[in-house]
Amino acid sequence: MISHRQNPATPWLLNVLFIIISASSILLGYLYYKSQKARLVKAKNLELSAIADLKVSQIVQWRTERLGDAVLIGENTPFIKLLYEYLHSDDNSGLRPDIRSSLKSVTRNTGYKNVQLIDQTGMVREYFPDRDTLMGDDLRKMFPDLLKLETGILTDLHRNDKIKYIHLELVVPLINPWRKDTSVFGLLAIRIDPGEILYPLVQTWPVPGKTTESLLVRKEGNEILYLSGLRFRKNSELELTKSLSEEKLTEAMAVRGLEETADGVDYNGASVLAAMKKVPGSPWYLVAKVHQSEVFTTLNDQMAMIVIIIILFILTFGLLLGILEWNENARFYREKYETELDHQALRKHFDYILKYANDIIFLTDRNMVIIEANDRAFEAYQRERNELIGMSLSKIRAPGAVKELEHESRILDEKGYATYETVHIRKDGTLMPLEISARKVEIEGIKYFQSICRDITERKFAEETLKESEERFRKIFEESPISIAMTGKDLAIIRANSAFCKMLGYREEELKSVTIRSFTHPDYIAGDDVSLLRLVAEEIPVYHTENQYIRKDQSVIWGSATLSIIRNNNDEVQYFLVMIEDISLRKKAEYELIAAKVKAEESDRLKTAFLHNVSHEIRTPMNAIIGFSALLNEPDTTEEERHQFIDIIFQSGNQLLSIINDIVDIANIESGQVKLKIKEINLNASLRSLNEQFSYKEKSDLISINLDTGLPDERATITTDSTKLIQILSNLINNATKFTKEGRIDFGYALKDGFLEFFVTDTGIGIPPEHHEKIFERFFQVDNVISRKFGGTGLGLSICKAYIELLGGRIWVSSNTGKGTDFRFTLPYSHPEKSKEKPVEKRTPLL
Ligand code: ADP
């Protein structure tokens, strides 16, 4: 990977580690030193303390021995007596040899340098071995007190002009032992040289040491006086003094009463560790000390070694770190160098691309003046290099596009980049549409604009062509009389033309949010889905179907739909094109045709049945007429038989006539030839006559025929075609008698809502509900077999219906199979005043 860092990375972690480790090792070293030092000081202090104790006990012992000597001398009665006599006799020369030999024996003790016999007056009366006949100054000062002594004392160390060496005296008071007088009669002053025992006792050290030393001091006014000889300052006994207030001075500390170990300085100012003790029974203080430098020599040597090791360690670590960093730096610069090489290669490559790029590339300054351009630019603008460089961009813009330049450059300056289209002009004046991608660049702190311009002449042309073609398509789409819609893959409508919208009753906006399925009749959706899958799978090129669609007003229309796929460049389904033609009218016509066909077939079937019936119905009475007419001529026919035959012939003729009438009536109705003859009648009278006729005709006792007139006679006068009305009622009553074995037949009328409602009810076989409508159709009979049994042509009810409607009413039936039938029909109730005009003629409409 190419590094983009300007400087090598500092190994912060290692540096921090280095600092931590270095600081830790220094701290550890220091702590070790401190602990070792404390340990050493403690050990040395113990040693010094022990030595000081030893010294003090030895000095005390030495003093005790000396004072013991004084006691021994004082208790040596012959010797005391001898001295007394010598001092109190006038002629004592004889005693003198004894005295001297006694004094000599006293001095035989080690360290006793000289002895003087002093009388009560302070005169030196005898001496050994020196010839000093005078008391020392120190003793003289003390003399009166000495005469009061009861036991021997030791004076302090001193020297004077006469006795140059340092000494001290053991003063023994001489008291006469056998006399009651205990007064001191003389003194023995034994001069002791400390150099012989005391000083060596003080100065000797039990273990070898270069700076170890013990010494004696005493307080002298505000000063300290050094009593014993000093190791590092010769001849300073009783000579050297130091101020008592020197704080760090160990001797001063001792005199100030400190009896322990401490560190401080000695008389030479050297740092020492010292143990200080007072010598009991004397004004002396003992200081045992050693130079700190000696105590810490080994430790310091050790520490020096440790310091060297730490320094070496730190140096080594630092060196390693340095090498590592150096290595890292070297690697960084090597990589940087390699990257730079790569960059150079890239730059060259980039320069090459710029030079030979297919797009025009400009570099302009802030004022939009061209300062660099590639070869493609010179070629495109048909200008020489020296011509184009230095030219303002506005000069190569088409006149119409110049004014936008300022706005575009401002946006570029603000945003740092801009993409726009404009038109440039070549030297020969031809225009060149361009797509420009510009960017603000900074080179060595100066801002420039770099523009990459692509010639889009061809694209523009293609766009124009596409636009035109799209416009054409849009027009075709929009203005097509066929309903067309474009949907997405999910069948959601994207666009729909006005024919489409009109067909379904929606506005285009309403359709845009829905799919084709939402207005397809549910019965067809599943079938559509299957076919769509086949279409997408390219099993079928287009999908054609005839579906029902639900309009916005919920009315259902029929549509002939054609669905095709619009695919994108990758051959993926992008849109569906749906074309629907409204075929509702055609479908209606088809249905009507089918219905008509069915009806025609039915009618054909009925007519066949009718012909069957008619031939049967005609043939039956005809046979009767012919047969019985022939019998009339038989000679052996009786009169009674002839009457009977004539009656049969008459009835058959009537039956035939009735059939022919029916056929003629229906033929008239069908051809619109029925004429109404409206006149005034009394309804009650007509109905009563009809009742009589049927009651007369109905021979069976099992059936009763009953009339119910709804109006009183005076109000029962109406205007109507009485023949047709009677024919209607006759037909209905006829049927009732035909299909009723027993029970009753009621007929009559009632006035209801301005209409006369007639009824004919029976208790006969009834009519199944599915035939209630059909019985009014021509030639229909509920069951041909049964009807044939009862006779009839299937025309009666259709004639009734046609006549009733012609008279301005309607007919209906209610019936229960096996229980009976109730036929009802209405006629307008017209008052005779109104209908007194001449009879009207009305023709039936064609059925
Ligand atoms: P038809 O001459 O066969 O009686 P109509 O048109 O008068 O012809 O009657 C058609 C059919 O209606 C009859 O064939 C019969 O099946 C049924 N029908 C009519 N009136 C009655 C009735 N009162 N009771 C039962 N069936 C009836």
Coordinates of C-alpha atoms and ligand atoms in Angstrom, one line a residue, residues 613 662 731-732 735-740 762 764-767 775 777 780-783 787 791-798 821 823, ligand 1:
N613 CA -102.1 -31.0 -30.1
D662 CA -108.1 -19.7 -30.5
N731 CA -110.7 -19.2 -20.6
L732 CA -109.7 -19.0 -16.9
N735 CA -109.0 -24.0 -17.2
A736 CA -110.2 -24.1 -13.5
T737 CA -112.9 -26.7 -14.3
K738 CA -110.4 -28.6 -16.5
F739 CA -107.8 -28.9 -13.7
T740 CA -110.2 -29.3 -10.7
D762 CA -109.9 -23.1 -7.8
G764 CA -107.4 -28.1 -8.4
I765 CA -104.1 -29.6 -9.1
G766 CA -102.1 -26.3 -9.0
I767 CA -99.1 -25.2 -11.0
I775 CA -97.7 -20.6 -18.6
E777 CA -96.2 -18.1 -23.1
F780 CA -96.8 -23.8 -23.2
Q781 CA -98.4 -26.5 -21.2
V782 CA -97.2 -27.6 -17.8
D783 CA -97.2 -31.2 -18.8
S787 CA -102.8 -31.4 -20.7
G791 CA -107.4 -31.2 -23.7
G792 CA -106.2 -27.7 -24.8
T793 CA -103.6 -26.1 -27.0
G794 CA -101.5 -24.0 -24.7
L795 CA -102.8 -20.8 -26.2
G796 CA -105.6 -19.8 -23.8
L797 CA -103.5 -18.0 -21.2
S798 CA -101.3 -16.2 -23.8
T821 CA -104.6 -21.9 -8.3
F823 CA -105.5 -16.3 -11.3
Ligands
ADP1 P1 -104.7 -25.1 -22.6 O1 -105.5 -24.8 -23.7 O2 -103.7 -26.2 -22.7 O3 -105.5 -25.1 -21.4 P2 -103.8 -22.6 -21.6 O4 -102.9 -21.5 -22.1 O5 -105.1 -22.2 -21.2 O6 -103.7 -23.8 -22.5 O7 -103.1 -23.1 -20.3 C1 -101.8 -23.5 -20.3 C2 -101.4 -24.5 -19.3 O8 -101.6 -23.9 -18.0 C3 -102.3 -25.6 -19.2 O9 -102.0 -26.6 -20.2 C4 -102.2 -26.1 -17.8 O10 -101.2 -27.0 -17.8 C5 -101.9 -24.9 -17.1 N1 -103.2 -24.3 -16.4 C6 -103.9 -23.3 -16.8 N2 -104.9 -23.1 -15.9 C7 -104.7 -24.0 -14.9 C8 -105.5 -24.3 -13.7 N3 -106.5 -23.5 -13.3 N4 -105.0 -25.3 -12.9 C9 -103.9 -26.0 -13.2 N5 -103.2 -25.8 -14.4 C10 -103.7 -24.8 -15.2

